[in-house]
Structures are given as C-alpha cells and as structure tokens.
mmCIF file of C-alpha atoms in Angstrom:
data_model
loop_
_atom_site.group_PDB
_atom_site.id
_atom_site.type_symbol
_atom_site.label_atom_id
_atom_site.label_comp_id
_atom_site.label_asym_id
_atom_site.label_seq_id
_atom_site.Cartn_x
_atom_site.Cartn_y
_atom_site.Cartn_z
ATOM 1 C CA MET G 1152 57.601 74.556 -24.450
ATOM 2 C CA GLU G 1153 60.386 76.030 -26.240
ATOM 3 C CA ILE G 1154 61.033 73.390 -28.771
ATOM 4 C CA PRO G 1155 57.660 73.442 -30.486
ATOM 5 C CA ASN G 1156 57.785 77.188 -30.534
ATOM 6 C CA LEU G 1157 61.109 76.962 -32.100
ATOM 7 C CA ILE G 1158 59.740 74.448 -34.979
ATOM 8 C CA MET G 1159 56.772 76.386 -35.442
ATOM 9 C CA GLU G 1160 58.769 79.649 -36.125
ATOM 10 C CA MET G 1161 60.962 77.448 -38.377
ATOM 11 C CA GLU G 1162 57.966 76.094 -40.250
ATOM 12 C CA SER G 1163 56.614 79.844 -40.455
ATOM 13 C CA SER G 1164 59.756 81.198 -41.882
ATOM 14 C CA SER G 1165 60.228 78.333 -44.273
ATOM 15 C CA SER G 1166 56.713 78.792 -45.682
ATOM 16 C CA LYS G 1167 57.593 82.684 -45.842
ATOM 17 C CA VAL G 1168 60.979 81.836 -47.585
ATOM 18 C CA GLN G 1169 59.035 79.702 -50.192
ATOM 19 C CA GLU G 1170 56.341 82.310 -50.978
ATOM 20 C CA ASP G 1171 59.404 84.938 -51.757
ATOM 21 C CA THR G 1172 60.816 82.367 -53.741
ATOM 22 C CA ASP G 1173 57.769 81.971 -55.951
ATOM 23 C CA GLN G 1174 57.265 85.613 -56.130
ATOM 24 C CA LYS G 1175 60.735 85.944 -57.217
ATOM 25 C CA ILE G 1176 60.366 83.391 -60.151
ATOM 26 C CA ASP G 1177 56.762 84.096 -61.167
ATOM 27 C CA PRO G 1178 55.553 87.417 -59.812
ATOM 28 C CA ASP G 1179 51.844 86.433 -61.044
ATOM 29 C CA LEU G 1180 51.886 82.949 -59.350
ATOM 30 C CA SER G 1181 50.039 84.015 -56.103
ATOM 31 C CA VAL G 1182 47.452 85.641 -58.543
ATOM 32 C CA LYS G 1183 47.206 82.619 -60.869
ATOM 33 C CA HIS G 1184 46.876 80.579 -57.381
ATOM 34 C CA ASP G 1185 43.861 82.651 -56.506
ATOM 35 C CA ASP G 1186 42.387 82.474 -60.048
ATOM 36 C CA ASP G 1187 42.528 78.661 -59.952
ATOM 37 C CA ALA G 1188 40.947 78.931 -56.491
ATOM 38 C CA HIS G 1189 38.330 80.982 -57.460
ATOM 39 C CA GLU G 1190 37.406 78.746 -60.973
ATOM 40 C CA ALA G 1191 37.561 75.624 -58.761
ATOM 41 C CA MET G 1192 34.959 77.349 -56.458
ATOM 42 C CA LYS G 1193 32.853 78.590 -59.627
ATOM 43 C CA THR G 1194 32.850 75.174 -60.886
ATOM 44 C CA GLU G 1195 31.680 73.551 -57.686
ATOM 45 C CA GLU G 1196 29.038 75.981 -57.843
ATOM 46 C CA LYS G 1197 27.788 75.106 -60.909
ATOM 47 C CA GLN G 1198 27.760 71.432 -60.326
ATOM 48 C CA ASN G 1199 25.723 72.008 -57.095
ATOM 49 C CA ALA G 1200 23.291 73.925 -59.079
ATOM 50 C CA THR G 1201 22.973 71.421 -61.646
ATOM 51 C CA ARG G 1202 22.312 68.864 -59.178
ATOM 52 C CA ALA G 1203 19.909 70.867 -57.453
ATOM 53 C CA SER G 1204 18.266 71.656 -60.743
ATOM 54 C CA ALA G 1205 18.242 67.283 -61.361
ATOM 55 C CA LEU G 1206 16.843 66.741 -58.070
ATOM 56 C CA ASP G 1207 13.848 69.448 -58.366
ATOM 57 C CA THR G 1208 13.208 68.262 -61.749
ATOM 58 C CA ILE G 1209 13.201 64.661 -61.081
ATOM 59 C CA LEU G 1210 10.587 65.298 -58.118
ATOM 60 C CA LYS G 1211 8.451 67.360 -60.274
ATOM 61 C CA SER G 1212 8.602 64.650 -63.236
ATOM 62 C CA LEU G 1213 7.446 61.816 -60.770
ATOM 63 C CA TRP G 1214 4.559 64.293 -59.271
ATOM 64 C CA LYS G 1215 3.470 64.340 -62.991
ATOM 65 C CA ILE G 1216 2.712 60.827 -63.049
ATOM 66 C CA SER G 1217 -1.073 60.468 -61.818
ATOM 67 C CA VAL G 1218 -0.509 57.167 -60.418
ATOM 68 C CA PHE G 1219 2.189 58.298 -58.446
ATOM 69 C CA ARG G 1220 0.286 61.618 -57.668
ATOM 70 C CA LYS G 1221 -2.846 59.936 -56.661
ATOM 71 C CA GLU G 1222 -1.137 58.030 -53.665
ATOM 72 C CA LEU G 1223 0.026 61.110 -52.304
ATOM 73 C CA ALA G 1224 -2.585 64.076 -53.112
ATOM 74 C CA SER G 1225 -4.219 63.658 -49.776
ATOM 75 C CA ILE G 1226 -1.210 64.154 -48.132
ATOM 76 C CA PHE G 1227 0.829 66.741 -50.032
ATOM 77 C CA THR G 1228 0.422 69.629 -52.547
ATOM 78 C CA GLU G 1229 3.082 69.471 -55.604
ATOM 79 C CA ASP G 1230 5.315 72.189 -53.907
ATOM 80 C CA GLU G 1231 5.226 70.364 -50.372
ATOM 81 C CA LEU G 1232 6.156 67.277 -52.004
ATOM 82 C CA VAL G 1233 8.932 68.818 -53.812
ATOM 83 C CA SER G 1234 9.959 70.722 -50.845
ATOM 84 C CA GLU G 1235 9.981 67.951 -48.024
ATOM 85 C CA LEU G 1236 11.099 64.985 -50.415
ATOM 86 C CA ARG G 1237 13.968 67.241 -51.369
ATOM 87 C CA ASP G 1238 15.038 67.707 -47.829
ATOM 88 C CA PHE G 1239 14.783 64.056 -46.948
ATOM 89 C CA ILE G 1240 16.942 63.087 -49.771
ATOM 90 C CA LEU G 1241 19.517 66.121 -48.831
ATOM 91 C CA ASN G 1242 19.623 65.040 -45.639
ATOM 92 C CA ASN G 1243 20.351 61.287 -46.287
ATOM 93 C CA LEU G 1244 22.674 61.401 -49.403
ATOM 94 C CA PRO G 1245 25.562 63.477 -50.052
ATOM 95 C CA LEU G 1246 25.156 64.895 -53.321
ATOM 96 C CA THR G 1247 28.193 63.251 -55.340
ATOM 97 C CA HIS G 1248 26.635 62.047 -58.212
ATOM 98 C CA PRO G 1249 27.974 63.274 -61.309
ATOM 99 C CA MET G 1250 25.427 64.781 -63.652
ATOM 100 C CA GLU G 1251 27.428 63.798 -66.824
ATOM 101 C CA SER G 1252 26.710 60.642 -68.635
ATOM 102 C CA ASN G 1253 23.838 59.072 -66.849
ATOM 103 C CA GLY G 1254 24.715 60.604 -63.259
ATOM 104 C CA VAL G 1255 20.520 61.649 -63.842
ATOM 105 C CA TYR G 1256 19.214 58.393 -63.912
ATOM 106 C CA ASP G 1257 21.488 56.848 -61.224
ATOM 107 C CA PHE G 1258 20.121 59.980 -58.965
ATOM 108 C CA LEU G 1259 16.556 58.846 -59.937
ATOM 109 C CA VAL G 1260 17.458 55.407 -58.596
ATOM 110 C CA THR G 1261 19.139 56.496 -55.489
ATOM 111 C CA ILE G 1262 15.908 58.374 -55.092
ATOM 112 C CA LEU G 1263 13.280 55.266 -55.638
ATOM 113 C CA ASP G 1264 15.701 53.234 -52.876
ATOM 114 C CA LEU G 1265 15.663 55.749 -50.280
ATOM 115 C CA ILE G 1266 11.554 56.281 -50.972
ATOM 116 C CA PRO G 1267 10.411 53.685 -48.641
ATOM 117 C CA ARG G 1268 12.434 55.334 -45.751
ATOM 118 C CA TRP G 1269 10.454 58.434 -46.160
ATOM 119 C CA ASN G 1270 8.223 58.767 -43.236
ATOM 120 C CA THR G 1271 5.280 60.579 -45.048
ATOM 121 C CA GLY G 1272 2.046 59.265 -42.848
ATOM 122 C CA TYR G 1273 1.228 57.463 -46.001
ATOM 123 C CA ASP G 1274 0.304 53.892 -45.334
ATOM 124 C CA ASP G 1275 2.534 52.090 -47.653
ATOM 125 C CA GLU G 1276 5.826 54.017 -48.657
ATOM 126 C CA LYS G 1277 7.299 50.897 -50.482
ATOM 127 C CA SER G 1278 4.467 50.726 -53.028
ATOM 128 C CA LEU G 1279 5.994 53.984 -54.262
ATOM 129 C CA LYS G 1280 8.837 52.331 -55.263
ATOM 130 C CA THR G 1281 7.330 49.125 -56.364
ATOM 131 C CA MET G 1282 5.493 50.521 -59.052
ATOM 132 C CA PHE G 1283 8.344 51.500 -60.760
ATOM 133 C CA GLU G 1284 9.948 48.156 -60.580
ATOM 134 C CA LEU G 1285 10.140 45.552 -63.130
ATOM 135 C CA TYR G 1286 11.398 41.777 -63.170
ATOM 136 C CA GLU G 1287 12.886 40.363 -65.854
ATOM 137 C CA THR G 1288 13.446 36.538 -65.879
ATOM 138 C CA PRO G 1289 16.186 35.656 -68.679
ATOM 139 C CA LYS G 1290 15.419 32.673 -70.501
ATOM 140 C CA LYS G 1291 17.184 30.645 -73.537
ATOM 141 C CA MET G 1292 17.058 27.827 -75.539
ATOM 142 C CA CYS G 1293 20.330 26.401 -77.294
ATOM 143 C CA ASN G 1294 19.791 25.990 -80.775
ATOM 144 C CA ARG G 1295 22.315 23.302 -81.355
ATOM 145 C CA CYS G 1296 21.268 20.930 -78.370
ATOM 146 C CA LYS G 1297 18.028 22.335 -77.497
ATOM 147 C CA LEU G 1298 18.608 22.875 -73.929
ATOM 148 C CA ASP G 1299 16.222 24.935 -72.011
ATOM 149 C CA ALA G 1300 17.706 27.273 -69.540
ATOM 150 C CA GLU G 1301 16.158 29.908 -67.126
ATOM 151 C CA TYR G 1302 17.947 32.224 -64.591
ATOM 152 C CA PRO G 1303 16.810 34.122 -61.383
ATOM 153 C CA PRO G 1304 14.726 37.311 -61.957
ATOM 154 C CA GLU G 1305 16.464 40.356 -62.281
ATOM 155 C CA LEU G 1306 15.098 43.786 -60.753
ATOM 156 C CA ALA G 1307 15.229 46.799 -63.461
ATOM 157 C CA TYR G 1308 13.346 50.159 -63.643
ATOM 158 C CA GLY G 1309 13.315 49.991 -67.437
ATOM 159 C CA LEU G 1310 15.981 50.720 -70.228
ATOM 160 C CA ILE G 1311 18.650 52.518 -70.700
ATOM 161 C CA LEU G 1312 19.641 53.645 -74.413
ATOM 162 C CA ILE G 1313 22.534 54.750 -75.500
ATOM 163 C CA ALA G 1314 21.500 58.140 -77.620
ATOM 164 C CA ASN G 1315 24.315 57.621 -80.370
ATOM 165 C CA SER G 1316 23.319 53.887 -80.948
ATOM 166 C CA LEU G 1317 19.956 55.059 -81.530
ATOM 167 C CA ARG G 1318 21.156 57.190 -84.438
ATOM 168 C CA GLU G 1319 23.423 54.612 -85.668
ATOM 169 C CA PHE G 1320 20.783 51.910 -85.910
ATOM 170 C CA LYS G 1321 18.783 54.060 -87.837
ATOM 171 C CA ALA G 1322 15.651 52.319 -86.549
ATOM 172 C CA ASN G 1323 12.337 52.823 -88.456
ATOM 173 C CA SER G 1324 10.634 52.868 -85.210
ATOM 174 C CA PHE G 1325 11.143 53.508 -81.460
ATOM 175 C CA LEU G 1326 9.717 50.377 -80.725
ATOM 176 C CA SER G 1327 12.286 48.029 -83.218
ATOM 177 C CA PHE G 1328 14.842 49.861 -81.408
ATOM 178 C CA CYS G 1329 13.842 48.742 -78.088
ATOM 179 C CA ASN G 1330 13.090 45.458 -79.256
ATOM 180 C CA HIS G 1331 16.704 45.019 -80.559
ATOM 181 C CA VAL G 1332 18.320 46.399 -77.435
ATOM 182 C CA ILE G 1333 15.978 43.688 -75.432
ATOM 183 C CA ARG G 1334 16.080 40.841 -77.516
ATOM 184 C CA THR G 1335 19.296 40.712 -79.516
ATOM 185 C CA THR G 1336 22.004 42.241 -77.370
ATOM 186 C CA LEU G 1337 22.305 39.790 -74.606
ATOM 187 C CA MET G 1338 24.295 36.244 -75.346
ATOM 188 C CA LEU G 1339 25.257 33.776 -72.991
ATOM 189 C CA PRO G 1340 26.978 30.069 -73.723
ATOM 190 C CA CYS G 1341 24.974 27.080 -73.518
ATOM 191 C CA ASP G 1342 25.102 25.361 -70.078
ATOM 192 C CA LYS G 1343 25.228 21.921 -71.054
ATOM 193 C CA GLU G 1344 28.740 20.315 -70.724
ATOM 194 C CA GLY G 1345 30.256 20.019 -73.897
ATOM 195 C CA CYS G 1346 28.048 22.322 -76.121
ATOM 196 C CA GLY G 1347 29.188 26.264 -74.957
ATOM 197 C CA LYS G 1348 27.345 27.432 -77.931
ATOM 198 C CA ARG G 1349 26.421 31.172 -77.687
ATOM 199 C CA ASN G 1350 22.718 32.199 -77.881
ATOM 200 C CA TYR G 1351 20.557 34.847 -77.472
ATOM 201 C CA VAL G 1352 18.671 35.529 -74.359
ATOM 202 C CA GLU G 1353 14.967 36.285 -74.192
ATOM 203 C CA ARG G 1354 13.542 38.489 -71.480
ATOM 204 C CA VAL G 1355 10.639 37.628 -69.861
ATOM 205 C CA ILE G 1356 8.155 39.508 -67.658
ATOM 206 C CA ASN G 1357 5.173 38.148 -65.810
ATOM 207 C CA THR G 1358 3.801 41.217 -64.232
ATOM 208 C CA LEU G 1359 3.607 45.148 -65.550
ATOM 209 C CA PRO G 1360 4.765 47.992 -63.724
ATOM 210 C CA SER G 1361 2.804 51.040 -63.229
ATOM 211 C CA VAL G 1362 5.555 52.909 -64.753
ATOM 212 C CA PHE G 1363 8.102 52.254 -67.330
ATOM 213 C CA THR G 1364 11.379 54.077 -67.465
ATOM 214 C CA ILE G 1365 13.413 54.964 -70.384
ATOM 215 C CA ALA G 1366 16.960 56.844 -69.912
ATOM 216 C CA LEU G 1367 18.732 58.160 -72.777
ATOM 217 C CA GLU G 1368 22.566 58.432 -72.449
ATOM 218 C CA TRP G 1369 23.896 61.007 -74.236
ATOM 219 C CA GLU G 1370 27.544 62.351 -75.207
ATOM 220 C CA ASN G 1371 28.556 65.704 -74.328
ATOM 221 C CA ASN G 1372 27.956 68.939 -77.067
ATOM 222 C CA GLU G 1373 25.433 66.987 -79.424
ATOM 223 C CA THR G 1374 24.832 69.098 -82.825
ATOM 224 C CA GLU G 1375 21.320 69.959 -83.735
ATOM 225 C CA GLU G 1376 21.543 67.405 -86.394
ATOM 226 C CA GLU G 1377 22.505 64.714 -83.635
ATOM 227 C CA ILE G 1378 19.449 65.857 -81.462
ATOM 228 C CA SER G 1379 17.311 65.611 -84.005
ATOM 229 C CA ALA G 1380 18.321 62.380 -85.341
ATOM 230 C CA THR G 1381 17.904 61.056 -81.943
ATOM 231 C CA THR G 1382 14.639 62.682 -80.678
ATOM 232 C CA SER G 1383 12.776 62.046 -84.125
ATOM 233 C CA VAL G 1384 13.083 58.587 -83.539
ATOM 234 C CA LEU G 1385 11.282 58.765 -80.013
ATOM 235 C CA ALA G 1386 7.411 57.780 -79.462
ATOM 236 C CA SER G 1387 4.973 58.950 -77.137
ATOM 237 C CA GLU G 1388 3.477 55.540 -76.756
ATOM 238 C CA PHE G 1389 4.305 51.711 -77.213
ATOM 239 C CA ASP G 1390 3.332 48.158 -76.244
ATOM 240 C CA ILE G 1391 5.568 46.498 -73.966
ATOM 241 C CA SER G 1392 4.777 42.964 -75.100
ATOM 242 C CA GLU G 1393 6.599 43.724 -78.323
ATOM 243 C CA ILE G 1394 9.625 44.639 -76.448
ATOM 244 C CA TYR G 1395 9.608 41.730 -73.751
ATOM 245 C CA LYS G 1396 8.032 38.322 -73.559
ATOM 246 C CA TYR G 1397 5.250 38.876 -71.487
ATOM 247 C CA GLU G 1398 3.582 35.769 -70.288
ATOM 248 C CA GLY G 1399 0.892 37.801 -67.639
ATOM 249 C CA ASP G 1400 -2.609 37.867 -68.233
ATOM 250 C CA SER G 1401 -3.240 41.677 -68.611
ATOM 251 C CA VAL G 1402 -4.905 42.550 -71.778
ATOM 252 C CA PHE G 1403 -3.336 46.333 -70.786
ATOM 253 C CA THR G 1404 0.007 46.146 -72.251
ATOM 254 C CA LYS G 1405 0.338 49.783 -73.631
ATOM 255 C CA TYR G 1406 2.139 52.514 -72.192
ATOM 256 C CA ARG G 1407 2.190 56.176 -72.735
ATOM 257 C CA LEU G 1408 4.569 58.860 -72.197
ATOM 258 C CA VAL G 1409 3.373 61.351 -69.555
ATOM 259 C CA SER G 1410 6.682 63.209 -68.260
ATOM 260 C CA MET G 1411 10.191 63.637 -69.262
ATOM 261 C CA VAL G 1412 13.458 64.898 -67.514
ATOM 262 C CA CYS G 1413 15.389 67.255 -69.859
ATOM 263 C CA LEU G 1414 18.409 68.765 -70.021
ATOM 264 C CA CYS G 1415 18.778 72.446 -71.578
ATOM 265 C CA GLY G 1416 22.261 73.917 -71.234
ATOM 266 C CA ASP G 1417 23.319 73.444 -67.649
ATOM 267 C CA GLN G 1418 19.750 73.182 -66.459
ATOM 268 C CA TYR G 1419 16.861 70.683 -66.188
ATOM 269 C CA ASP G 1420 13.404 70.968 -67.363
ATOM 270 C CA CYS G 1421 10.159 69.095 -66.530
ATOM 271 C CA MET G 1422 8.157 68.285 -69.803
ATOM 272 C CA ALA G 1423 4.752 66.802 -68.911
ATOM 273 C CA TYR G 1424 1.617 65.911 -70.269
ATOM 274 C CA GLU G 1425 -1.293 67.799 -68.774
ATOM 275 C CA ASN G 1426 -4.944 68.497 -70.250
ATOM 276 C CA ASN G 1427 -4.328 66.996 -73.661
ATOM 277 C CA ARG G 1428 -0.881 69.166 -74.342
ATOM 278 C CA TRP G 1429 2.624 69.072 -73.210
ATOM 279 C CA ILE G 1430 3.984 71.592 -70.900
ATOM 280 C CA ARG G 1431 7.400 72.718 -70.285
ATOM 281 C CA TYR G 1432 8.501 73.632 -66.684
ATOM 282 C CA PHE G 1433 11.866 75.593 -66.357
ATOM 283 C CA ALA G 1434 13.232 77.155 -63.145
ATOM 284 C CA LEU G 1435 9.858 79.157 -62.231
ATOM 285 C CA ASN G 1436 8.312 79.287 -65.489
ATOM 286 C CA LYS G 1437 5.914 77.239 -67.439
ATOM 287 C CA GLU G 1438 5.548 77.208 -71.297
ATOM 288 C CA VAL G 1439 2.883 75.591 -73.175
ATOM 289 C CA ILE G 1440 4.286 73.413 -76.113
ATOM 290 C CA GLY G 1441 1.464 71.797 -77.387
ATOM 291 C CA ASP G 1442 1.246 68.359 -79.065
ATOM 292 C CA TRP G 1443 3.952 65.645 -79.621
ATOM 293 C CA ASN G 1444 5.105 67.219 -82.654
ATOM 294 C CA SER G 1445 5.808 70.193 -81.261
ATOM 295 C CA VAL G 1446 7.695 68.586 -78.386
ATOM 296 C CA LEU G 1447 10.061 67.177 -81.051
ATOM 297 C CA SER G 1448 10.373 70.515 -82.519
ATOM 298 C CA SER G 1449 11.175 72.302 -79.274
ATOM 299 C CA PHE G 1450 14.086 69.532 -78.566
ATOM 300 C CA LEU G 1451 15.928 70.897 -82.110
ATOM 301 C CA LYS G 1452 14.977 74.723 -81.760
ATOM 302 C CA LEU G 1453 16.421 74.715 -77.770
ATOM 303 C CA LYS G 1454 18.712 72.093 -78.245
ATOM 304 C CA ILE G 1455 17.106 70.113 -75.206
ATOM 305 C CA ARG G 1456 18.213 66.663 -74.480
ATOM 306 C CA PRO G 1457 15.357 64.262 -73.085
ATOM 307 C CA GLU G 1458 17.045 62.034 -70.410
ATOM 308 C CA ILE G 1459 14.558 60.156 -68.414
ATOM 309 C CA LEU G 1460 11.271 59.515 -70.437
ATOM 310 C CA PHE G 1461 8.107 58.163 -67.822
ATOM 311 C CA PHE G 1462 5.586 55.864 -69.540
ATOM 312 C CA GLN G 1463 2.691 54.957 -67.434
ATOM 313 C CA ASN G 1464 0.500 51.770 -68.241
ATOM 314 C CA VAL G 1465 -2.968 52.629 -69.881
ATOM 315 C CA THR G 1466 -5.388 50.846 -67.851
ATOM 316 C CA GLY G 1467 -8.844 50.569 -68.490
ATOM 317 C CA GLN G 1468 -12.283 48.650 -68.407
ATOM 318 C CA THR G 1469 -14.029 46.041 -70.890
ATOM 319 C CA MET G 1470 -17.193 48.217 -72.166
ATOM 320 C CA GLY G 1471 -18.480 45.270 -74.663
ATOM 321 C CA LYS G 1472 -17.519 42.291 -76.372
ATOM 322 C CA ASN G 1473 -14.756 43.947 -78.550
ATOM 323 C CA GLN G 1474 -14.572 47.340 -77.245
ATOM 324 C CA ILE G 1475 -12.153 48.804 -74.566
ATOM 325 C CA VAL G 1476 -12.116 52.185 -73.347
ATOM 326 C CA PHE G 1477 -8.936 53.355 -72.103
ATOM 327 C CA GLY G 1478 -8.453 55.453 -68.853
ATOM 328 C CA SER G 1479 -6.861 58.925 -68.779
ATOM 329 C CA LEU G 1480 -3.510 59.238 -67.715
ATOM 330 C CA VAL G 1481 -3.621 63.065 -66.073
#
C-alpha cells in the first residue's frame, strides 16, 4: 500500500515543480491558461446558442409550410410542435453539426430523417418526410454513338446552390441558374465499350414533391454588395418542369416560396409568407416585412443571408376548359 502512495506523492510533487517552473518562466502563464479556457467556454456557448437558434428556426419554418402544418394542426399548436419536436431531436441527436458552410442544411436533412421515428400520435409520420423527397433518374444519350443509358433513381430534397457561383454566373434569372446547375453540371462517360465520350446527364423526375427545398451555401463575411448580388437573383416562384425534365402527368408544376431559414449575425431568423405578406420571426419578436421587394431590401439592410428556402407546390382545380384557379398556400 505504501508504494502507490509514494507514486502519488511523487506525481503531485512533480506537478507542483512544473507549475512553479512555469510561473518563473512566465508569471502570466497561469492567467493565460485561464483566459484560454474562458474563451473556449465562451466559444462553445456561442456555438450551442447558434445551433439551438438553427434548430428552432428550422422547426418554425417547417410549421409555416401549410401542407406540413395541415398534417399536424389537429394535434399540436405551433409552440407545442417546436417544443416537442425539439426535445425529440435533442434526445436522439448529439448536436455536433457545424453551423458554418452548409451545416444548417445538413441539420435539416438529419431532422427529416429522424421524423419517421417521432411518435406523435399521427397515423403516418413517414408522410411528413416523403413530402420533401424528390427522386431524380439520371439519363443520358451519347451524342457520338447514340447509346441511351438510364441510372437508378437518386433521393434528394432539392438543390444546393453555391452563393458565390450564383453571383459569378450572372444569371438573368433564378430559373436560368437552377437550369444550369441541373442540366449542364453533371457529365458521365459513355457506357459503350470503346467510346467513353463524356456527355451531359439529364435529370428526370416522374413525381412532384409537395415541398421543394433550395439551400444556399455561403462563404463567411460577405459584403453588402455580395449579399445584394446574390439575393437580387432569387425569385419567389418557379416552374420545376423548366429545371428538371418532368415525365409525370400533373399540370401543377409551379412552386411558390413560403418560408425561409435565414442567418442574421450569429442567430437564425424565420421569414414566412402569411396573409399575403412576408413576416420575419427573430428571437421572440415578430416584424412585418411586406412584399417580396421589401424582403430583398431587408436582406441588404440587415445583412441577412437566406440559407434554406422552402417552396410549396401550387395545387389547384380546373374551373373551366382553359381556366385554372390556383389554391392558396397559406
């Protein structure tokens, strides 16, 4: 029993000698270590606060999508949904997702993957996830040997766009840039032996998702001019058949923007279209923004970076031979 005690005494003495030596070499060393630990703690607290803000904002933005809200409105209020789904996510996921780069979009995908395991009392939790799912079937035809090729469908939740590319491309419209990303960025070699020519791949969809998601991946610390150059290209509606090759039979291929997850400083805001106007939700506050042009102005004025945009499919019914009345999204 005496030997372990002797070892402990030697280790304690060695540690004390090292502390005394450090103090003689640099009297401020112990203070510096305390400062470093304090800064590390502050950084971790800041990151945790940002993650919590991102989680709450994603959940609030999902609730603002009417097709999502409709499935749960008989069970939850908005506050109850955010609270209960937040608790479920926190209990099933270590919050290790980085909030830099495209971390917030990865966070959304993880939430969608967890939702089918969420016991809400709702009959089919899977449908809450499937309304965001999009299956792309890559197809190509070699322009040299004319060989057709079709690949297995791939699951996606929408598009990820690089904000910097959106500025550099100098698209005259948001639609043309999305079209460019989908139709002119993926190339594969011909499958015919001896050919190998690289050809563009066309992405085909047969069914339309209820919600189409577009994520913007930003750099850090964009200037006001860069934020303006990016957001000024954004649009509040588009036709998905002009982006993908659509081989389904629905005539309702238009999508309208209904909510957004935005970063303002270190905190996330939700912007939602309600009662024919845009409203900004931040912290516990609510601010009426107005029309779409006012939203674009607020991005510049407040240095807000939209990171996730939720577009909902515009459904409707035929009223006459050539007349279609589109249904409300809110």
